[in-house]
Coordinates of C-alpha atoms and ligand atoms in Angstrom, one line a residue:
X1 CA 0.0 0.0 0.0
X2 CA 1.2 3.6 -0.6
X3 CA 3.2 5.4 1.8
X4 CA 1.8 8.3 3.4
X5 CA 2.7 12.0 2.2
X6 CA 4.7 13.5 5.0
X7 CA 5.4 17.0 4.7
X8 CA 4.5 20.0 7.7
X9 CA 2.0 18.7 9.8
X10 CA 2.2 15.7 7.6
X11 CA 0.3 17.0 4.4
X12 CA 2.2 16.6 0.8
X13 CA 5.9 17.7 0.6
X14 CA 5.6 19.3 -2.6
X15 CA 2.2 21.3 -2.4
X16 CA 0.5 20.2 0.9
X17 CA 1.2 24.2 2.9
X18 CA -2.3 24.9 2.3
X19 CA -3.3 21.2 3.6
X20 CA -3.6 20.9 7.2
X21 CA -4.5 16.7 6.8
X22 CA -2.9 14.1 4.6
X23 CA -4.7 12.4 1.6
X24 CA -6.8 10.0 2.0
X25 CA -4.7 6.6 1.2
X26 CA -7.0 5.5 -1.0
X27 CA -7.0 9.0 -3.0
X28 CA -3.7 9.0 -3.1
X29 CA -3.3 5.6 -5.2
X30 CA -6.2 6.7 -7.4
X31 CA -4.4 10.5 -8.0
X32 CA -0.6 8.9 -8.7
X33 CA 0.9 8.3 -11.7
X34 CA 4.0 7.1 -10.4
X35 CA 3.4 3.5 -11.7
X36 CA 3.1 4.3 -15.2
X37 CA 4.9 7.6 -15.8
X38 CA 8.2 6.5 -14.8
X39 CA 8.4 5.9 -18.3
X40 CA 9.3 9.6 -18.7
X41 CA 12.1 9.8 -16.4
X42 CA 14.2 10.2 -19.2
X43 CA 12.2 12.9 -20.7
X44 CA 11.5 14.4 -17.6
X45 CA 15.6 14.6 -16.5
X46 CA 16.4 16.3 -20.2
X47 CA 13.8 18.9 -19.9
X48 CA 14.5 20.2 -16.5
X49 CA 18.1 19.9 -17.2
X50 CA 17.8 22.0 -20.5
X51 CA 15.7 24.3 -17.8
X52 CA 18.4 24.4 -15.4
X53 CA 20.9 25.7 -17.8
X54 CA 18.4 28.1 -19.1
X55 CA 17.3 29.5 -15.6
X56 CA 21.6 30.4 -14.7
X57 CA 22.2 31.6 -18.3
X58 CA 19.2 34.3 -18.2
X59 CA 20.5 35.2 -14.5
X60 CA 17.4 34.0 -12.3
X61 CA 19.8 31.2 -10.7
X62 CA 23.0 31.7 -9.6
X63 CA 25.5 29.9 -11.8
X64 CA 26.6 28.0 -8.7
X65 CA 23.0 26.7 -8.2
X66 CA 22.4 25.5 -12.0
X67 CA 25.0 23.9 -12.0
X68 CA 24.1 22.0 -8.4
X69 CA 21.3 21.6 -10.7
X70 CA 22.4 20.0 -13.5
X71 CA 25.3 17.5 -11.5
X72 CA 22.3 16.2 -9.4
X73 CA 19.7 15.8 -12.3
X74 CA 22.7 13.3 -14.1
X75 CA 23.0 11.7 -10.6
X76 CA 19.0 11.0 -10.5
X77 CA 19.6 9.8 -14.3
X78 CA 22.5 7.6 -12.8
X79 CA 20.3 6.2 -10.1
X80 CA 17.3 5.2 -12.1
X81 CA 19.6 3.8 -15.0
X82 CA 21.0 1.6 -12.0
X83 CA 17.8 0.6 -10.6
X84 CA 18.6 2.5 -7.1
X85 CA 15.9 5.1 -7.7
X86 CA 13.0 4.6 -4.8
X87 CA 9.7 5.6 -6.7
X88 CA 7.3 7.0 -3.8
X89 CA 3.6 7.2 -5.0
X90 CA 3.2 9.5 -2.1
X91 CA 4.9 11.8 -4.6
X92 CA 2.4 11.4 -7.2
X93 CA 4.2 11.3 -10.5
X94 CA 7.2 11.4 -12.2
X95 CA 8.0 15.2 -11.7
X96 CA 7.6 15.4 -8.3
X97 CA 9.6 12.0 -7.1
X98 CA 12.5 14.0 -9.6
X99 CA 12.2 17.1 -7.9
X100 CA 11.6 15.8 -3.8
X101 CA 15.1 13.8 -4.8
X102 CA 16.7 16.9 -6.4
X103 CA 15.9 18.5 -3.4
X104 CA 17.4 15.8 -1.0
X105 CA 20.6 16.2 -2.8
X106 CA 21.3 19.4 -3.9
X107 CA 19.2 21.3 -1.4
X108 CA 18.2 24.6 -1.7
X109 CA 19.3 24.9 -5.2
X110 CA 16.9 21.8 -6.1
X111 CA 14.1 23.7 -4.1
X112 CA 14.6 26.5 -7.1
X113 CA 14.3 24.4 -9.8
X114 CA 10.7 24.8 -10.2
X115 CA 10.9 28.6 -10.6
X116 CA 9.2 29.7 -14.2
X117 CA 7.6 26.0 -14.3
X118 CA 4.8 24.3 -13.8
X119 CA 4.1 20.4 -13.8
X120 CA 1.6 21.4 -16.9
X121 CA 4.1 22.2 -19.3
X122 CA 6.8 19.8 -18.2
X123 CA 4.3 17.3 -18.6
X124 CA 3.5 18.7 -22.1
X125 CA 7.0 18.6 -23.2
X126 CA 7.7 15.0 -21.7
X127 CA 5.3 13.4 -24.0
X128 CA 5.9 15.5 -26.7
X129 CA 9.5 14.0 -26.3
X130 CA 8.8 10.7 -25.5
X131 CA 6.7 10.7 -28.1
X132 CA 9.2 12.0 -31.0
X133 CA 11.7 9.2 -29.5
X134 CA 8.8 6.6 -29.9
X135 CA 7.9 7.9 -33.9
X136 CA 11.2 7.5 -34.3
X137 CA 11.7 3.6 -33.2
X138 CA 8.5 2.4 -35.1
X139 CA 9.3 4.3 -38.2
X140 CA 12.3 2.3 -37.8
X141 CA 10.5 -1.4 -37.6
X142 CA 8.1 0.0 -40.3
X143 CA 11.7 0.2 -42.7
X144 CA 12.4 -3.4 -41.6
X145 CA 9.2 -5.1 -42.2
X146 CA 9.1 -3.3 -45.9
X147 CA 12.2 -5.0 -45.9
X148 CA 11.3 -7.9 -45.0
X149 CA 8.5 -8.1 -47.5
X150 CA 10.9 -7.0 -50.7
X151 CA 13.3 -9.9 -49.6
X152 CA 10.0 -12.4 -49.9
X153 CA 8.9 -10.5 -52.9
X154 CA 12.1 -11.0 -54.7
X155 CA 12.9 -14.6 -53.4
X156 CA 9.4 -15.5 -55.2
X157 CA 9.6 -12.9 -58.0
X158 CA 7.8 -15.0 -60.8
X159 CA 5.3 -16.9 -58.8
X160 CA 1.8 -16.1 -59.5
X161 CA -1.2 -16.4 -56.6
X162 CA -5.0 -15.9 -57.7
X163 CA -6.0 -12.1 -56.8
X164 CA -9.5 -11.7 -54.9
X165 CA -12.0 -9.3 -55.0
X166 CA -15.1 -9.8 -52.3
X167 CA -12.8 -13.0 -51.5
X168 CA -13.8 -14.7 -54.7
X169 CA -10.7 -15.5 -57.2
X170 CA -10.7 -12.2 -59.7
X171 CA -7.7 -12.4 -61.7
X172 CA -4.0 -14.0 -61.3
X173 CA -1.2 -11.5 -59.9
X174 CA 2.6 -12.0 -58.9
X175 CA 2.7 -12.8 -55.6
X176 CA 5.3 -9.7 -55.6
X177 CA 2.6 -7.7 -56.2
X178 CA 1.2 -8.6 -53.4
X179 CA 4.1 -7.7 -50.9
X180 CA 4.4 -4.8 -53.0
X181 CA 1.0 -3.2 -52.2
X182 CA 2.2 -3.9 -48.3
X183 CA 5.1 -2.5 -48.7
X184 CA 2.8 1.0 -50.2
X185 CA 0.5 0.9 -47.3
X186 CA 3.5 0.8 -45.0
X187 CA 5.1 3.6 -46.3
X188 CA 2.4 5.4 -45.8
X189 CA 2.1 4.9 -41.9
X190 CA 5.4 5.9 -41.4
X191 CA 4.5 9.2 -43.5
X192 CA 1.8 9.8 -41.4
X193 CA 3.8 8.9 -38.4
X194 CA 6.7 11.5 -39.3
X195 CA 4.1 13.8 -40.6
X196 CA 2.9 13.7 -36.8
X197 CA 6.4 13.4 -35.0
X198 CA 7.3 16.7 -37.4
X199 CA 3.6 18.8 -35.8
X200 CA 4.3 17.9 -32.5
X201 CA 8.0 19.1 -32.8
X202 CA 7.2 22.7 -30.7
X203 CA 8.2 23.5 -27.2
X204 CA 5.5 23.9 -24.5
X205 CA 8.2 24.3 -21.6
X206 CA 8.3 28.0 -20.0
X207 CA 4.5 28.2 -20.7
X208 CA 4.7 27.6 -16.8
X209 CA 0.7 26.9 -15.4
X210 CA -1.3 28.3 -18.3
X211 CA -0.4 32.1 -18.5
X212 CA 3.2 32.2 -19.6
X213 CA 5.8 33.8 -16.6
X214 CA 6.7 36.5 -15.4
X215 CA 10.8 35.9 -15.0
X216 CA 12.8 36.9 -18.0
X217 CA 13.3 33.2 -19.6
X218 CA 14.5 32.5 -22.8
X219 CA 12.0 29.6 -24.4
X220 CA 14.3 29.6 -27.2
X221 CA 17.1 28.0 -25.5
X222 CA 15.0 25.1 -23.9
X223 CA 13.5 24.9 -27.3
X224 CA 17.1 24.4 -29.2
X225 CA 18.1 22.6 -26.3
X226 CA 15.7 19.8 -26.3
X227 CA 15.8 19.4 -30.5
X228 CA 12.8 21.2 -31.0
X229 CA 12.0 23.7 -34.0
X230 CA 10.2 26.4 -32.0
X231 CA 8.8 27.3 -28.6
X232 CA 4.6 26.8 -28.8
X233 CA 3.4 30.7 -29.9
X234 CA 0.3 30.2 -26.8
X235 CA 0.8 29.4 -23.4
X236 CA -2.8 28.0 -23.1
X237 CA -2.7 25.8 -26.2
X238 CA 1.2 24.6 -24.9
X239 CA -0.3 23.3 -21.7
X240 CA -4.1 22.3 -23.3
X241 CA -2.8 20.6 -26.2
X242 CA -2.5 16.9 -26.5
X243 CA -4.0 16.7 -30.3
X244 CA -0.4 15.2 -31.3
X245 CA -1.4 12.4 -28.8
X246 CA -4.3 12.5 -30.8
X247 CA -2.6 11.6 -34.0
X248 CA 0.4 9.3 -33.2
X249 CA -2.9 7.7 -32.3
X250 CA -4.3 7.8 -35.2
X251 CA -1.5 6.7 -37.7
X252 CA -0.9 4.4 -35.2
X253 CA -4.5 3.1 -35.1
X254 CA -4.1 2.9 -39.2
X255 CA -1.1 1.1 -39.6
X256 CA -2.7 -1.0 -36.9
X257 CA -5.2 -2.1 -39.6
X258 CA -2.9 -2.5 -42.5
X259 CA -1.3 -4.9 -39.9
X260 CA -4.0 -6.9 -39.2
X261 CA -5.5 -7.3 -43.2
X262 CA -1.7 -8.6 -43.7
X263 CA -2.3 -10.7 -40.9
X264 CA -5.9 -11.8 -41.7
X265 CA -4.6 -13.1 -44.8
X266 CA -1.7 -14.8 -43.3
X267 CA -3.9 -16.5 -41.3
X268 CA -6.7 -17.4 -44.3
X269 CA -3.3 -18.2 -47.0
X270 CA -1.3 -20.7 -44.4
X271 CA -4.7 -22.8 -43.5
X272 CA -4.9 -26.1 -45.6
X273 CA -7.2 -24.9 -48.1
X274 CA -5.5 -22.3 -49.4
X275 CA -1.7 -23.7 -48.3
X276 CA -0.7 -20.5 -49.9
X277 CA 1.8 -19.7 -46.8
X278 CA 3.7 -22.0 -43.9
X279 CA 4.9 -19.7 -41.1
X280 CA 8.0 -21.5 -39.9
X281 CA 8.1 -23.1 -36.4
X282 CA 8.9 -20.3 -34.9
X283 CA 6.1 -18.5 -35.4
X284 CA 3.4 -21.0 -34.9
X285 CA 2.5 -23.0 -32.3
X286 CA 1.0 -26.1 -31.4
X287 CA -2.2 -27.3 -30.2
X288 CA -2.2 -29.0 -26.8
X289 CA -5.2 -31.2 -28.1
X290 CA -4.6 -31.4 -31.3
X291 CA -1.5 -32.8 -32.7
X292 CA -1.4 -32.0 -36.1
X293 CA -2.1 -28.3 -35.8
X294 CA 0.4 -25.7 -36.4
X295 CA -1.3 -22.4 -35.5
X296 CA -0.5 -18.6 -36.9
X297 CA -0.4 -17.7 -33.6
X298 CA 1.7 -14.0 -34.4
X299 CA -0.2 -13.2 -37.1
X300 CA -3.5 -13.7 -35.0
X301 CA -2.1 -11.9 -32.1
X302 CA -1.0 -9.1 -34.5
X303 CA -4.6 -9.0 -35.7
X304 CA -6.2 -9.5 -32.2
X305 CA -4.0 -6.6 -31.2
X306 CA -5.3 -4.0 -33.5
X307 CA -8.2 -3.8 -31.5
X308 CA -6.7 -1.8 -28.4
X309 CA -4.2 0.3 -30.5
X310 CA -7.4 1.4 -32.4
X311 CA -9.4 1.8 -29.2
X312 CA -7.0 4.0 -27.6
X313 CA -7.1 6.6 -30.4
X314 CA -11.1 6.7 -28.9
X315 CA -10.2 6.5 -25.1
X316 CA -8.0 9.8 -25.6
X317 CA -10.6 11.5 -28.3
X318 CA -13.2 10.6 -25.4
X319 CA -11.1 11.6 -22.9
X320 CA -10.3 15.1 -24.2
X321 CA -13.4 16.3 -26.3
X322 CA -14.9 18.4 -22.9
X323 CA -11.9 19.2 -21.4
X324 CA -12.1 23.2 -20.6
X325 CA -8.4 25.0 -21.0
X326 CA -6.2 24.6 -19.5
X327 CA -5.1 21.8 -17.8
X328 CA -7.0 19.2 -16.2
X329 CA -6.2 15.9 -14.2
X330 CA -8.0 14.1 -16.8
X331 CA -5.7 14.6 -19.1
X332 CA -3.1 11.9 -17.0
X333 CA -5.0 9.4 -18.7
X334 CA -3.4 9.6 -22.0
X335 CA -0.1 7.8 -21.0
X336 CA -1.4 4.6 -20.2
X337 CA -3.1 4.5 -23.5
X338 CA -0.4 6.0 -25.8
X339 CA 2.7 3.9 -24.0
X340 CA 0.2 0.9 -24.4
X341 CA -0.8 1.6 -28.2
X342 CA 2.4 2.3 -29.4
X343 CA 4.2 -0.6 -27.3
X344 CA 2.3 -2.9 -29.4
X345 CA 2.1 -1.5 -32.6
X346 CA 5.9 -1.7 -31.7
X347 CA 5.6 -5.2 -30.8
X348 CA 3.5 -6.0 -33.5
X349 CA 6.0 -4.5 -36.4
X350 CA 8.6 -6.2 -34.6
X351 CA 7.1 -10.0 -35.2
X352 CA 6.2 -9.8 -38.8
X353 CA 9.3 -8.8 -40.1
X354 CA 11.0 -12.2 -39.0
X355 CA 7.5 -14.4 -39.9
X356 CA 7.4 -13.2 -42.7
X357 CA 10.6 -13.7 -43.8
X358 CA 11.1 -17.4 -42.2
X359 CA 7.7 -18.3 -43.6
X360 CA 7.5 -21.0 -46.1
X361 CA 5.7 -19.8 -49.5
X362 CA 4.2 -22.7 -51.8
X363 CA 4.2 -21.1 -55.3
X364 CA 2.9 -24.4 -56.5
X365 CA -0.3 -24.4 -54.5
X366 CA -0.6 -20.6 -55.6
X367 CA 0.2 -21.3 -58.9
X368 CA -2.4 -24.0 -59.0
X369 CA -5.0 -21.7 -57.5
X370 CA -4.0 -19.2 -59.8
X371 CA -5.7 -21.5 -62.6
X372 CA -8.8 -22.0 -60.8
X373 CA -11.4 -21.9 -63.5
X374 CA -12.7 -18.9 -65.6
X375 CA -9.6 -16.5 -63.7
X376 CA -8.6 -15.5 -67.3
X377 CA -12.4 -14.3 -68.0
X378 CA -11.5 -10.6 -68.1
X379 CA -8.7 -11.6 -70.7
X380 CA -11.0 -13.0 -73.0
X381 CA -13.3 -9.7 -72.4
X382 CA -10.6 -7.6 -72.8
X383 CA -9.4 -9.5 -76.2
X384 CA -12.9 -8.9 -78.0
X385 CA -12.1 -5.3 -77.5
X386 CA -9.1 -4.7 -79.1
X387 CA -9.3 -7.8 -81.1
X388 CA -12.6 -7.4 -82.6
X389 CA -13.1 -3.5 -81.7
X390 CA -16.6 -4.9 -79.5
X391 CA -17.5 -1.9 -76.9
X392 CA -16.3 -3.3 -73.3
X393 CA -19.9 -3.8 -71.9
X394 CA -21.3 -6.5 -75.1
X395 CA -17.2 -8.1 -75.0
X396 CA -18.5 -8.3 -71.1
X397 CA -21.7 -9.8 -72.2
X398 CA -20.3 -12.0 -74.4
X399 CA -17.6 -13.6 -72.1
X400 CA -20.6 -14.4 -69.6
X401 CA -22.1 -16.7 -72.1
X402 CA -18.8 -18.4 -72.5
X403 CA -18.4 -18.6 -69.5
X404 CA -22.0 -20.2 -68.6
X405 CA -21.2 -22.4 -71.4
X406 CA -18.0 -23.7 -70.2
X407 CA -19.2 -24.2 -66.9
X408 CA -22.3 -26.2 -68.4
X409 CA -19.8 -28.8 -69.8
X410 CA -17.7 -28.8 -66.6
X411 CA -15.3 -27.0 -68.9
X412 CA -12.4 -24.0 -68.3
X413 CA -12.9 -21.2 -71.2
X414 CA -9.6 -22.6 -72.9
X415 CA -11.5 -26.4 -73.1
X416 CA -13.6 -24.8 -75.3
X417 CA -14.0 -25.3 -79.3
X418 CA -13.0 -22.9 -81.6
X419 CA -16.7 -23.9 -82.7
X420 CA -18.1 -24.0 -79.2
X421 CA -17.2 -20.3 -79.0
X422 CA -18.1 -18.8 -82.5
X423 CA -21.7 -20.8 -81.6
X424 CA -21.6 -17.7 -78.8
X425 CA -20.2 -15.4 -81.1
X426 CA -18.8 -16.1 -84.9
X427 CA -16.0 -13.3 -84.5
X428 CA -13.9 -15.1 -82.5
X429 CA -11.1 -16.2 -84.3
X430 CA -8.0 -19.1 -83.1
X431 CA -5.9 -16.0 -81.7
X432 CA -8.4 -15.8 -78.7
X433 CA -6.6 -18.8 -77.0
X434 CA -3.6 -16.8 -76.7
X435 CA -4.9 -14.5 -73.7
X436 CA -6.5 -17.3 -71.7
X437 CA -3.1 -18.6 -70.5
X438 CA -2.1 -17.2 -66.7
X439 CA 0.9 -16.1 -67.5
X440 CA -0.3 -14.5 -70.7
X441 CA -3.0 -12.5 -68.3
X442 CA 0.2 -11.7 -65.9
X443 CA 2.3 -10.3 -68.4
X444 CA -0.4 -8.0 -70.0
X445 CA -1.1 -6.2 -67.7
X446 CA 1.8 -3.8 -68.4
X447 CA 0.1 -0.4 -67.2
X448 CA 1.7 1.7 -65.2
X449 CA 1.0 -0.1 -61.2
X450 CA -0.1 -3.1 -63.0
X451 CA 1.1 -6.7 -61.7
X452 CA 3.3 -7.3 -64.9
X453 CA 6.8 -8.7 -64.3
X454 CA 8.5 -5.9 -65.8
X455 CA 6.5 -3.2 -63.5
X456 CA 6.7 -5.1 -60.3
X457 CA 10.6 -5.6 -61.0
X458 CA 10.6 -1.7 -61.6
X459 CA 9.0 -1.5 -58.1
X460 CA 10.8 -3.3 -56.1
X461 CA 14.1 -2.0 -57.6
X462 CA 12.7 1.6 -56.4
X463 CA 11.8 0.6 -52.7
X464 CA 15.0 -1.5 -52.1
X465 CA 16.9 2.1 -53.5
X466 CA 14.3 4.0 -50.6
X467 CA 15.1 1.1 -48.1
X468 CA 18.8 1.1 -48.5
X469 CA 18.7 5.1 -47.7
X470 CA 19.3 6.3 -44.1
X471 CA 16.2 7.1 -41.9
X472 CA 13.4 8.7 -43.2
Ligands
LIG1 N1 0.9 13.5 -13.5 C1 0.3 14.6 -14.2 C2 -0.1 14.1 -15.6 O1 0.3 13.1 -16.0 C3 1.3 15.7 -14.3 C4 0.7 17.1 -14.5 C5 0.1 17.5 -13.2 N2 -0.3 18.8 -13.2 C6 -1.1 19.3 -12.2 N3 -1.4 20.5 -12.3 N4 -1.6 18.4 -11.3 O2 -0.9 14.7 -16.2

């Protein structure tokens, strides 16, 4: 159970002089932070050190006691990277079990720290940081799975797997192609996430409570010092804001998706039917009933994971949307959900890029769905076009009727006569058979994004160049 606060006449250390009574034990679990916020030590020990320096450059601390500052901040840093640190949830959060140890060791000159601050914009800047730190690492697993997916896409370059639309077979497509339009979707998550990491990139610190301060600081300094591009223009928006919570959410809650279709269909393409995939033993399990099952265990859990880095984008929306400025203790309940969302997505990027790349592709099973009957319909549509100059809808038309006759006789469109077909329509000439071949519909479909050898080669050519570049 949490220790008591002890400060005069017992209240709270760091604010209780008001307080003539302690709180309540069992408010004082409910009000701390300490248990998940220690996350920002970090954070919390850059900004107040970049604070520090500020407060004896500008003159409102002696030299002497920023730098008391600064040595005891790295010793805190010291402490917690050793382990040593005691986190007291009678302290509350992060800043104030900082500060009350500052204060223990340096004294006096830790008691000044606080000067031109407030907990609402040191909070403000921790996350932002943290944050920027965390965009930073997932953009980085988001490089390594596209990897992962060109290395799969070149290894199988030529194979062809059956394309679905409304999960009926639609046309044939290099299974390339596939990774390919994964590899899209994935650069656009990390766009969106640096897109987001490059908004949030303002400085709330010297915004102090709400109103700005009235000791000469220089926000620019903290600003530079902490890597970011500008101090926030509004003190009441620095300490309010947590819309860039908001959207690390939300690129986060859509790459969560494009995580969890890839692994939907990891799951559907490795089960007998399809045998399309075999994720390799160290990415399945077994079932402890069941002996001959080998489950897609990671790519379910990837999928089943979606569902709370998707939810937290709502928890925070929820949690904000009547929120009055400035700060308000609410507003502690976006850590939890952002160090949880992003842990996974984390977590999540981390595990496919390995599955997928130990995972056992059949390109014979594709192949041989890849021929599933009528696949090459819109071929023979497309072939009365330019063949036989018919407008698209009759060619349409006319392919049905194939079709529906083929299928009568238990038939594929190429098992049909040259005779069978002119009975349908007496155009048709011998060349038609041409286009009805898989690999024929593959290779002509040479437009520009189109699933053609040539185009996908072009493709993947471009995103190993983009992969092989530093950072971006
Ligand atoms: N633990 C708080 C949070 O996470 C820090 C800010 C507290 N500010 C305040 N005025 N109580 O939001």
């Amino acid at each position: 159970m949490a220790s008591k606060g002890q400060g005069p006449e017992g209240s709270n250390p760091m604010w209780g002089g008001r307080f003539s009574q302690q709180p309540e034990e069992i408010m004082e679990a409910f009000n701390a932070s300490i248990s998940f916020d220690q996350r920002l030590a970090p954070q919390d020990i850059r900004g107040s050190i970049a604070h520090a320096r500020m407060l004896g450059a500008v003159g409102i601390l002696s030299k002497a006691d920023a730098g008391a500052l600064v040595q005891g901040l790295e010793q805190i840093r010291s402490e917690i990277e050793a382990g040593t640190f005691e986190y007291k949830t009678a302290l509350e959060d992060i800043h104030l079990n900082i500060e009350a140890r500052l204060i223990e060791l340096v004294g006096d000159a830790g008691a000044r720290l606080h000067t031109a601050r407030s907990r609402n914009d040191q909070v403000a800047t921790d996350i932002r940081l943290w944050t920027r730190d965390k965009i930073a690492a997932l953009v980085g697993t988001i490089r390594t799975l596209q990897s992962a997916l060109l290395t799969t896409a070149q290894t199988h370059q030529s194979a062809v797997m059956p394309g679905f639309t409304h999960m009926q077979t639609a046309q044939p497509i290099l299974y390339a192609h596939y990774c390919l339009a994964y590899v899209e979707m994935l650069d656009r998550d990390a766009g969106r996430l640096n897109d987001a990491s490059a908004r949030l990139n303002e400085c709330p610190l010297g915004a102090a409570a709400l109103a700005g301060t009235p000791y000469a600081i220089d926000r620019e300094m903290t600003s530079a010092a902490l890597g970011f591009a500008k101090p926030m223009n509004n003190s009441l928006d620095a300490v309010s804001a947590r819309d860039f919570v908001q959207e690390v959410l939300a690129a986060a809650a859509i790459c969560a998706t494009h995580l969890s279709r890839l692994a939907e269909e990891l799951v559907v393409f490795s089960s007998a039917p399809f045998g399309f995939f075999a994720l390799s033993d160290g990415f399945s399990t077994g079932s402890s009933i069941m002996p001959q099952k080998r489950n897609p265990d990671a790519a379910e859990l990837v999928r089943g994971k979606s569902g709370r880095i998707i939810a937290a984008f709502t928890a925070v929306s929820v949690m904000l949307k009547g929120l009055p400025l400035a700060y308000s203790k609410d507003m502690q309940e976006d850590k939890e959900q952002t160090f949880d969302a992003l842990d996974q997505l984390e977590a999540c990027l981390r595990v496919l890029a390995p599955a997928i790349e130990s995972m056992t592709v059949n390109e014979v099973a594709m192949g041989k769905a890849a021929s599933a009957r009528f696949i090459t319909a819109t071929d023979l549509a497309d072939w009365l076009v330019r063949a036989l100059d018919v407008p698209f809808r009759q060619a349409h038309h006319i392919t049905g009727a194939l079709v529906a006759k083929a299928e009568a006789q238990d038939k594929d469109l190429s098992e049909l006569s040259l005779a069978e077909m002119q009975h349908i329509d007496p155009r048709i000439t011998g060349a038609v058979f041409e286009v009805l071949s898989v690999e024929a519909s593959v290779a002509a479909r040479r437009s520009f994004g189109g699933t053609a050898g040539p185009r996908v080669a072009e493709q993947i050519a471009h995103w190993r160049a983009l992969n092989a570049r530093p950072a971006r």
